[in-house]
PDB file of C-alpha atoms in Angstrom:
ATOM      1  CA  MET A   1     183.630 118.178  82.619  1.00 64.00           C
ATOM      2  CA  ARG A   2     183.943 117.759  86.281  1.00 63.00           C
ATOM      3  CA  ARG A   3     180.099 117.714  86.182  1.00 61.00           C
ATOM      4  CA  TRP A   4     180.138 115.051  83.473  1.00 63.00           C
ATOM      5  CA  THR A   5     182.570 112.633  85.214  1.00 65.00           C
ATOM      6  CA  THR A   6     180.922 112.982  88.482  1.00 61.00           C
ATOM      7  CA  LEU A   7     177.254 112.349  86.883  1.00 58.00           C
ATOM      8  CA  LEU A   8     178.630 109.191  85.415  1.00 60.00           C
ATOM      9  CA  LEU A   9     180.017 108.258  88.434  1.00 60.00           C
ATOM     10  CA  VAL A  10     177.022 108.529  89.996  1.00 56.00           C
ATOM     11  CA  LEU A  11     174.826 107.257  87.588  1.00 56.00           C
ATOM     12  CA  SER A  12     176.675 103.910  88.195  1.00 57.00           C
ATOM     13  CA  LEU A  13     175.993 104.044  91.293  1.00 55.00           C
ATOM     14  CA  SER A  14     172.137 104.223  90.703  1.00 59.00           C
ATOM     15  CA  GLY A  15     170.294 102.061  93.419  1.00 66.00           C
ATOM     16  CA  CYS A  16     172.459 102.853  95.912  1.00 83.00           C
ATOM     17  CA  PHE A  17     170.663 103.022  99.634  1.00 90.00           C
ATOM     18  CA  THR A  18     168.306 100.366  98.321  1.00 92.00           C
ATOM     19  CA  VAL A  19     166.022  99.117 100.764  1.00 95.00           C
ATOM     20  CA  ARG A  20     163.745  95.755  99.818  1.00 95.00           C
ATOM     21  CA  HIS A  21     160.974  94.333 102.048  1.00 96.00           C
ATOM     22  CA  SER A  22     159.561  91.145 101.079  1.00 96.00           C
ATOM     23  CA  TYR A  23     158.860  87.854 102.590  1.00 96.00           C
ATOM     24  CA  GLU A  24     159.171  84.372 100.780  1.00 91.00           C
ATOM     25  CA  GLY A  25     157.877  81.956 103.776  1.00 90.00           C
ATOM     26  CA  ASP A  26     154.555  80.549 104.690  1.00 89.00           C
ATOM     27  CA  HIS A  27     153.546  83.029 107.362  1.00 92.00           C
ATOM     28  CA  LEU A  28     151.384  86.340 106.812  1.00 92.00           C
ATOM     29  CA  LEU A  29     152.024  89.586 107.522  1.00 95.00           C
ATOM     30  CA  THR A  30     150.019  92.308 107.533  1.00 94.00           C
ATOM     31  CA  SER A  31     149.134  96.251 109.086  1.00 92.00           C
ATOM     32  CA  THR A  32     145.679  95.377 109.965  1.00 91.00           C
ATOM     33  CA  PRO A  33     144.345  94.357 113.349  1.00 94.00           C
ATOM     34  CA  GLU A  34     142.703  91.215 111.684  1.00 90.00           C
ATOM     35  CA  VAL A  35     142.994  88.660 109.286  1.00 88.00           C
ATOM     36  CA  GLU A  36     140.197  88.001 106.985  1.00 83.00           C
ATOM     37  CA  GLY A  37     138.411  84.458 108.057  1.00 84.00           C
ATOM     38  CA  TYR A  38     140.522  84.282 111.060  1.00 90.00           C
ATOM     39  CA  LYS A  39     140.096  84.940 114.886  1.00 93.00           C
ATOM     40  CA  VAL A  40     143.434  86.527 116.181  1.00 95.00           C
ATOM     41  CA  ARG A  41     144.985  85.182 119.577  1.00 96.00           C
ATOM     42  CA  HIS A  42     147.037  88.195 120.352  1.00 97.00           C
ATOM     43  CA  VAL A  43     150.788  86.513 121.352  1.00 97.00           C
ATOM     44  CA  ARG A  44     153.171  89.710 122.087  1.00 97.00           C
ATOM     45  CA  HIS A  45     154.027  92.997 121.096  1.00 98.00           C
ATOM     46  CA  PHE A  46     157.425  93.337 118.979  1.00 98.00           C
ATOM     47  CA  GLU A  47     159.654  96.748 118.191  1.00 98.00           C
ATOM     48  CA  GLY A  48     163.030  96.143 115.849  1.00 97.00           C
ATOM     49  CA  HIS A  49     165.568  98.419 114.695  1.00 97.00           C
ATOM     50  CA  ASP A  50     168.412  97.148 111.555  1.00 97.00           C
ATOM     51  CA  ARG A  51     170.824  99.363 110.256  1.00 97.00           C
ATOM     52  CA  GLN A  52     173.366  98.873 107.018  1.00 96.00           C
ATOM     53  CA  PHE A  53     176.543 100.351 106.294  1.00 96.00           C
ATOM     54  CA  PHE A  54     177.492 101.377 102.649  1.00 94.00           C
ATOM     55  CA  TRP A  55     180.477 102.324 100.942  1.00 92.00           C
ATOM     56  CA  ILE A  56     180.536 105.357  98.054  1.00 86.00           C
ATOM     57  CA  HIS A  57     177.112 107.188  98.190  1.00 80.00           C
ATOM     58  CA  GLY A  58     175.119 103.977  99.092  1.00 85.00           C
ATOM     59  CA  GLY A  59     176.191 101.815  96.009  1.00 85.00           C
ATOM     60  CA  PHE A  60     178.308  99.274  97.688  1.00 90.00           C
ATOM     61  CA  PRO A  61     176.162  97.399 100.660  1.00 92.00           C
ATOM     62  CA  VAL A  62     177.876  96.114 103.313  1.00 95.00           C
ATOM     63  CA  GLY A  63     176.294  92.555 105.281  1.00 93.00           C
ATOM     64  CA  GLU A  64     172.863  91.349 105.110  1.00 93.00           C
ATOM     65  CA  ASP A  65     170.855  93.461 103.056  1.00 95.00           C
ATOM     66  CA  LEU A  66     167.762  95.320 104.897  1.00 96.00           C
ATOM     67  CA  ASN A  67     164.072  93.874 105.047  1.00 97.00           C
ATOM     68  CA  GLY A  68     161.749  94.672 107.230  1.00 97.00           C
ATOM     69  CA  ALA A  69     159.434  92.012 106.112  1.00 97.00           C
ATOM     70  CA  GLU A  70     161.868  89.420 106.778  1.00 96.00           C
ATOM     71  CA  GLN A  71     162.766  90.866 110.342  1.00 97.00           C
ATOM     72  CA  ALA A  72     158.983  91.098 111.288  1.00 97.00           C
ATOM     73  CA  ALA A  73     158.893  87.071 110.576  1.00 96.00           C
ATOM     74  CA  ARG A  74     161.616  85.948 112.498  1.00 96.00           C
ATOM     75  CA  GLU A  75     159.732  86.805 115.349  1.00 96.00           C
ATOM     76  CA  ILE A  76     156.726  84.701 114.337  1.00 96.00           C
ATOM     77  CA  GLY A  77     159.112  81.809 115.879  1.00 93.00           C
ATOM     78  CA  ASP A  78     156.447  78.796 116.416  1.00 94.00           C
ATOM     79  CA  HIS A  79     153.076  81.170 115.837  1.00 96.00           C
ATOM     80  CA  ASP A  80     151.421  82.157 112.976  1.00 94.00           C
ATOM     81  CA  ALA A  81     151.374  85.388 111.755  1.00 95.00           C
ATOM     82  CA  VAL A  82     152.003  89.286 112.691  1.00 96.00           C
ATOM     83  CA  VAL A  83     149.162  92.041 112.851  1.00 96.00           C
ATOM     84  CA  ASN A  84     149.821  95.908 113.234  1.00 96.00           C
ATOM     85  CA  LEU A  85     152.746  95.891 111.065  1.00 96.00           C
ATOM     86  CA  GLN A  86     154.510  99.238 110.463  1.00 94.00           C
ATOM     87  CA  LEU A  87     157.398  99.336 108.812  1.00 94.00           C
ATOM     88  CA  THR A  88     159.674 102.411 108.206  1.00 93.00           C
ATOM     89  CA  ASP A  89     163.069 102.921 106.657  1.00 93.00           C
ATOM     90  CA  GLY A  90     165.090 105.904 106.197  1.00 92.00           C
ATOM     91  CA  GLN A  91     167.843 107.539 108.558  1.00 91.00           C
ATOM     92  CA  ASN A  92     167.295 108.724 111.887  1.00 91.00           C
ATOM     93  CA  VAL A  93     170.274 110.823 114.002  1.00 89.00           C
ATOM     94  CA  THR A  94     172.944 108.486 114.176  1.00 92.00           C
ATOM     95  CA  ASP A  95     172.555 107.611 110.096  1.00 92.00           C
ATOM     96  CA  ALA A  96     172.188 111.333 109.411  1.00 87.00           C
ATOM     97  CA  PHE A  97     175.522 112.323 111.680  1.00 88.00           C
ATOM     98  CA  ILE A  98     177.546 108.853 110.189  1.00 92.00           C
ATOM     99  CA  THR A  99     176.348 109.925 106.869  1.00 89.00           C
ATOM    100  CA  HIS A 100     177.092 113.663 106.502  1.00 84.00           C
ATOM    101  CA  ILE A 101     179.996 113.912 108.099  1.00 88.00           C
ATOM    102  CA  PRO A 102     182.309 111.141 108.732  1.00 93.00           C
ATOM    103  CA  CYS A 103     181.571 109.816 105.737  1.00 92.00           C
ATOM    104  CA  ILE A 104     181.434 113.523 104.120  1.00 86.00           C
ATOM    105  CA  LEU A 105     177.920 113.856 102.687  1.00 78.00           C
ATOM    106  CA  SER A 106     177.675 109.934 101.426  1.00 81.00           C
ATOM    107  CA  LEU A 107     180.330 110.518  98.965  1.00 80.00           C
ATOM    108  CA  LEU A 108     182.628 108.004 101.096  1.00 89.00           C
ATOM    109  CA  CYS A 109     180.131 105.908 102.818  1.00 92.00           C
ATOM    110  CA  GLY A 110     176.907 106.031 104.685  1.00 93.00           C
ATOM    111  CA  THR A 111     173.846 104.058 106.772  1.00 95.00           C
ATOM    112  CA  TRP A 112     170.630 103.400 106.400  1.00 95.00           C
ATOM    113  CA  SER A 113     167.922 101.986 109.178  1.00 96.00           C
ATOM    114  CA  VAL A 114     164.693 100.014 108.930  1.00 97.00           C
ATOM    115  CA  TRP A 115     162.274  99.876 112.195  1.00 97.00           C
ATOM    116  CA  VAL A 116     159.915  97.454 112.643  1.00 97.00           C
ATOM    117  CA  GLU A 117     156.453  97.146 114.951  1.00 97.00           C
ATOM    118  CA  GLY A 118     153.990  95.041 115.045  1.00 97.00           C
ATOM    119  CA  ASP A 119     152.318  91.979 117.158  1.00 98.00           C
ATOM    120  CA  VAL A 120     152.906  88.343 117.144  1.00 98.00           C
ATOM    121  CA  VAL A 121     149.788  86.075 117.245  1.00 97.00           C
ATOM    122  CA  ASP A 122     148.254  82.920 116.554  1.00 96.00           C
ATOM    123  CA  LEU A 123     145.187  82.002 114.253  1.00 93.00           C
ATOM    124  CA  GLU A 124     142.031  80.203 114.660  1.00 90.00           C
ATOM    125  CA  GLU A 125     139.772  79.364 112.304  1.00 80.00           C
ATOM    126  CA  ALA A 126     136.606  81.527 112.482  1.00 69.00           C
ATOM    127  CA  ARG A 127     133.116  79.753 113.076  1.00 57.00           C
TER     128      ARG A 127
ATOM    129  CA  MET B   1     180.314 132.003 101.798  1.00 57.00           C
ATOM    130  CA  LYS B   2     176.036 131.988 101.896  1.00 69.00           C
ATOM    131  CA  ALA B   3     175.906 128.864 100.257  1.00 65.00           C
ATOM    132  CA  ARG B   4     178.464 127.311 102.631  1.00 70.00           C
ATOM    133  CA  THR B   5     176.821 128.387 105.471  1.00 73.00           C
ATOM    134  CA  LEU B   6     172.971 127.508 104.149  1.00 63.00           C
ATOM    135  CA  LEU B   7     174.547 124.200 103.727  1.00 60.00           C
ATOM    136  CA  ALA B   8     176.140 124.005 107.456  1.00 65.00           C
ATOM    137  CA  ALA B   9     172.655 125.036 108.751  1.00 65.00           C
ATOM    138  CA  LEU B  10     170.997 122.431 106.914  1.00 59.00           C
ATOM    139  CA  VAL B  11     173.396 119.749 107.723  1.00 59.00           C
ATOM    140  CA  CYS B  12     172.708 120.866 111.528  1.00 61.00           C
ATOM    141  CA  ALA B  13     168.971 121.057 110.956  1.00 59.00           C
ATOM    142  CA  SER B  14     168.880 117.675 109.653  1.00 55.00           C
ATOM    143  CA  LEU B  15     171.017 116.175 111.992  1.00 54.00           C
ATOM    144  CA  THR B  16     168.969 117.925 114.844  1.00 55.00           C
ATOM    145  CA  THR B  17     165.501 116.444 113.727  1.00 54.00           C
ATOM    146  CA  GLY B  18     167.281 112.784 112.498  1.00 56.00           C
ATOM    147  CA  CYS B  19     164.592 111.702 110.578  1.00 69.00           C
ATOM    148  CA  LEU B  20     165.766 111.759 106.752  1.00 81.00           C
ATOM    149  CA  PHE B  21     164.171 110.133 103.709  1.00 86.00           C
ATOM    150  CA  THR B  22     161.449 108.482 105.857  1.00 85.00           C
ATOM    151  CA  ALA B  23     159.150 106.476 103.886  1.00 86.00           C
ATOM    152  CA  ARG B  24     156.486 104.508 106.359  1.00 87.00           C
ATOM    153  CA  HIS B  25     155.045 101.670 104.809  1.00 88.00           C
ATOM    154  CA  GLU B  26     151.306 100.622 105.980  1.00 83.00           C
ATOM    155  CA  LEU B  27     149.335  98.009 103.808  1.00 86.00           C
ATOM    156  CA  PRO B  28     145.527  98.439 103.104  1.00 84.00           C
ATOM    157  CA  ALA B  29     143.263  95.773 104.685  1.00 82.00           C
ATOM    158  CA  ASN B  30     143.819  93.093 101.773  1.00 82.00           C
ATOM    159  CA  ALA B  31     147.288  93.350 101.279  1.00 88.00           C
ATOM    160  CA  VAL B  32     150.118  91.075 102.856  1.00 92.00           C
ATOM    161  CA  PHE B  33     153.334  90.047 103.395  1.00 95.00           C
ATOM    162  CA  GLY B  34     153.743  86.501 102.520  1.00 92.00           C
ATOM    163  CA  LYS B  35     150.426  84.339 101.973  1.00 87.00           C
ATOM    164  CA  PHE B  36     147.325  83.154 103.519  1.00 83.00           C
ATOM    165  CA  PRO B  37     147.331  79.359 104.796  1.00 76.00           C
ATOM    166  CA  GLU B  38     144.944  78.531 102.423  1.00 72.00           C
ATOM    167  CA  HIS B  39     146.664  80.255  99.520  1.00 66.00           C
ATOM    168  CA  SER B  40     145.961  78.741  95.785  1.00 68.00           C
ATOM    169  CA  ALA B  41     148.092  79.741  92.939  1.00 68.00           C
ATOM    170  CA  ALA B  42     144.757  79.287  90.743  1.00 70.00           C
ATOM    171  CA  GLY B  43     144.355  83.128  88.926  1.00 74.00           C
ATOM    172  CA  GLU B  44     147.125  84.436  90.453  1.00 83.00           C
ATOM    173  CA  ARG B  45     148.413  87.625  88.778  1.00 88.00           C
ATOM    174  CA  PRO B  46     151.139  89.613  89.257  1.00 91.00           C
ATOM    175  CA  PHE B  47     151.817  93.429  89.378  1.00 90.00           C
ATOM    176  CA  GLU B  48     154.147  96.255  89.597  1.00 91.00           C
ATOM    177  CA  ASP B  49     154.160  99.670  90.303  1.00 90.00           C
ATOM    178  CA  SER B  50     156.866 102.404  90.920  1.00 89.00           C
ATOM    179  CA  GLY B  51     156.901 105.965  91.875  1.00 88.00           C
ATOM    180  CA  MET B  52     158.988 108.766  92.657  1.00 87.00           C
ATOM    181  CA  LYS B  53     158.759 110.389  96.243  1.00 87.00           C
ATOM    182  CA  ASN B  54     159.951 113.680  96.410  1.00 87.00           C
ATOM    183  CA  TRP B  55     161.873 115.438  99.243  1.00 85.00           C
ATOM    184  CA  ALA B  56     163.297 119.195 100.271  1.00 81.00           C
ATOM    185  CA  LEU B  57     166.450 119.544 101.891  1.00 77.00           C
ATOM    186  CA  ALA B  58     168.492 116.123 101.504  1.00 75.00           C
ATOM    187  CA  GLY B  59     165.295 114.349 103.076  1.00 80.00           C
ATOM    188  CA  PHE B  60     164.587 116.428 105.611  1.00 80.00           C
ATOM    189  CA  VAL B  61     161.181 117.541 104.491  1.00 81.00           C
ATOM    190  CA  PRO B  62     158.601 115.149 102.297  1.00 83.00           C
ATOM    191  CA  TRP B  63     156.757 117.173  99.977  1.00 80.00           C
ATOM    192  CA  THR B  64     154.390 114.774  98.191  1.00 75.00           C
ATOM    193  CA  GLY B  65     152.636 113.056 100.661  1.00 67.00           C
ATOM    194  CA  TRP B  66     151.970 109.255  98.960  1.00 66.00           C
ATOM    195  CA  GLY B  67     153.906 106.653  99.984  1.00 69.00           C
ATOM    196  CA  SER B  68     153.569 102.558  99.036  1.00 76.00           C
ATOM    197  CA  GLN B  69     149.780 102.318 101.190  1.00 74.00           C
ATOM    198  CA  ARG B  70     148.684 104.901  98.287  1.00 77.00           C
ATOM    199  CA  MET B  71     150.128 103.157  95.452  1.00 78.00           C
ATOM    200  CA  LEU B  72     149.275 100.025  96.758  1.00 80.00           C
ATOM    201  CA  GLU B  73     145.447 101.360  97.020  1.00 78.00           C
ATOM    202  CA  GLU B  74     145.350 101.926  93.201  1.00 77.00           C
ATOM    203  CA  HIS B  75     145.981  97.959  92.738  1.00 76.00           C
ATOM    204  CA  ASP B  76     142.762  97.447  94.902  1.00 74.00           C
ATOM    205  CA  PRO B  77     142.102  93.694  93.486  1.00 72.00           C
ATOM    206  CA  GLY B  78     138.653  94.342  94.712  1.00 72.00           C
ATOM    207  CA  SER B  79     135.751  92.559  96.558  1.00 72.00           C
ATOM    208  CA  GLY B  80     136.877  88.806  97.067  1.00 75.00           C
ATOM    209  CA  LEU B  81     140.529  89.090  95.876  1.00 82.00           C
ATOM    210  CA  ARG B  82     143.518  89.832  98.018  1.00 86.00           C
ATOM    211  CA  ILE B  83     147.305  91.164  97.407  1.00 89.00           C
ATOM    212  CA  GLU B  84     149.833  88.505  98.421  1.00 91.00           C
ATOM    213  CA  ASN B  85     153.390  88.186  98.417  1.00 91.00           C
ATOM    214  CA  LEU B  86     154.137  91.815  98.634  1.00 93.00           C
ATOM    215  CA  ALA B  87     157.642  93.192  97.989  1.00 95.00           C
ATOM    216  CA  ILE B  88     158.380  96.962  98.457  1.00 95.00           C
ATOM    217  CA  GLU B  89     161.749  98.584  97.557  1.00 94.00           C
ATOM    218  CA  THR B  90     162.951 102.072  98.139  1.00 92.00           C
ATOM    219  CA  ARG B  91     166.029 103.196  96.427  1.00 90.00           C
ATOM    220  CA  PHE B  92     167.719 106.511  94.443  1.00 87.00           C
ATOM    221  CA  GLY B  93     166.878 105.347  91.135  1.00 84.00           C
ATOM    222  CA  THR B  94     168.918 106.907  87.848  1.00 82.00           C
ATOM    223  CA  TRP B  95     165.754 109.567  87.697  1.00 82.00           C
ATOM    224  CA  ASP B  96     166.105 110.548  91.187  1.00 83.00           C
ATOM    225  CA  THR B  97     170.228 111.136  90.508  1.00 77.00           C
ATOM    226  CA  ILE B  98     169.762 113.106  87.653  1.00 78.00           C
ATOM    227  CA  ILE B  99     167.269 115.395  89.670  1.00 78.00           C
ATOM    228  CA  TRP B 100     169.759 115.940  92.330  1.00 73.00           C
ATOM    229  CA  VAL B 101     173.083 116.258  90.321  1.00 67.00           C
ATOM    230  CA  PHE B 102     172.168 118.191  87.651  1.00 64.00           C
ATOM    231  CA  PRO B 103     170.458 121.304  88.973  1.00 56.00           C
ATOM    232  CA  GLY B 104     173.229 122.240  91.433  1.00 53.00           C
ATOM    233  CA  PHE B 105     175.819 119.993  90.956  1.00 53.00           C
ATOM    234  CA  PHE B 106     176.201 117.360  93.795  1.00 57.00           C
ATOM    235  CA  TYR B 107     174.440 120.105  96.265  1.00 62.00           C
ATOM    236  CA  GLY B 108     171.238 119.963  94.241  1.00 69.00           C
ATOM    237  CA  TYR B 109     171.035 116.623  96.592  1.00 71.00           C
ATOM    238  CA  TYR B 110     170.428 119.671  99.559  1.00 73.00           C
ATOM    239  CA  LEU B 111     167.128 121.118  97.598  1.00 77.00           C
ATOM    240  CA  TRP B 112     165.228 118.154  95.719  1.00 81.00           C
ATOM    241  CA  ALA B 113     166.120 114.713  96.366  1.00 82.00           C
ATOM    242  CA  PRO B 114     163.905 112.285  95.212  1.00 86.00           C
ATOM    243  CA  ARG B 115     163.671 108.710  96.074  1.00 88.00           C
ATOM    244  CA  THR B 116     161.622 106.163  93.426  1.00 90.00           C
ATOM    245  CA  VAL B 117     159.214 103.286  95.524  1.00 91.00           C
ATOM    246  CA  GLU B 118     158.361 100.372  93.907  1.00 92.00           C
ATOM    247  CA  VAL B 119     155.387  97.996  95.077  1.00 92.00           C
ATOM    248  CA  SER B 120     155.031  94.543  93.560  1.00 93.00           C
ATOM    249  CA  GLY B 121     152.510  91.709  94.658  1.00 92.00           C
ATOM    250  CA  SER B 122     149.981  88.914  93.393  1.00 91.00           C
ATOM    251  CA  VAL B 123     146.308  89.513  92.730  1.00 89.00           C
ATOM    252  CA  VAL B 124     144.644  86.120  94.598  1.00 87.00           C
ATOM    253  CA  HIS B 125     141.540  85.150  95.022  1.00 79.00           C
ATOM    254  CA  GLY B 126     140.836  85.506  98.767  1.00 69.00           C
ATOM    255  CA  GLN B 127     138.293  82.679  99.840  1.00 58.00           C
ATOM    256  CA  ALA B 128     138.259  82.519 103.824  1.00 48.00           C
ATOM    257  CA  ASN B 129     139.588  79.538 105.422  1.00 44.00           C
ATOM    258  CA  GLY B 130     139.642  78.055 101.626  1.00 39.00           C
ATOM    259  CA  ARG B 131     135.785  77.381 101.671  1.00 34.00           C
TER     260      ARG B 131
END
């Protein structure tokens, strides 16, 4: 009985620790160093990290959702694009500690992280 | 007692290495978040795909090597086409949860913990500089 109760509880929380990387704007983000049809002018390199807190095995997110693509797009500013984009999500040592010790093996709560890295560039039409 | 010791060892290993459920998303050459400046919605074809990525020991050891890049490469639109407006989502879905609850009650998670990776986007015609 206990097992079924737990299963139902956990299934009701499926979708937990969800991370969605997406971007709806007018700029362009790619993992490659070049953009087809354009010359790339390097502006600067960036690296970033974001962390989100979730209640009850990741079922109830708190604050702004993790989104590596949106985070990278915010770095573009007045420029055109991001190339060499690297997106990673998962748990580092701090997330693992929070999730497994004070949050009691994620039953009470937990945290998840996103890391982004890339180069902001301007695009010029190739001739 | 042995199970408790094993569990403690796994938690310690996880905390020491500090890299659990790490999914790195690399895009193939013709796939982008956002859209090209000369984007045209004509002939746009949406697609989506999902798969289960497996880890052992509470996300400590990945034992299927594929990630979002491989899933996207399977949707390679071919010459002259691109994938735009990408979205990549990772989560513990229903099947993931069933898998780690059933085998060993809650602690099945410490033996086998899958996570779902879902990709979606639009295949569009790619004409450099709109010409």
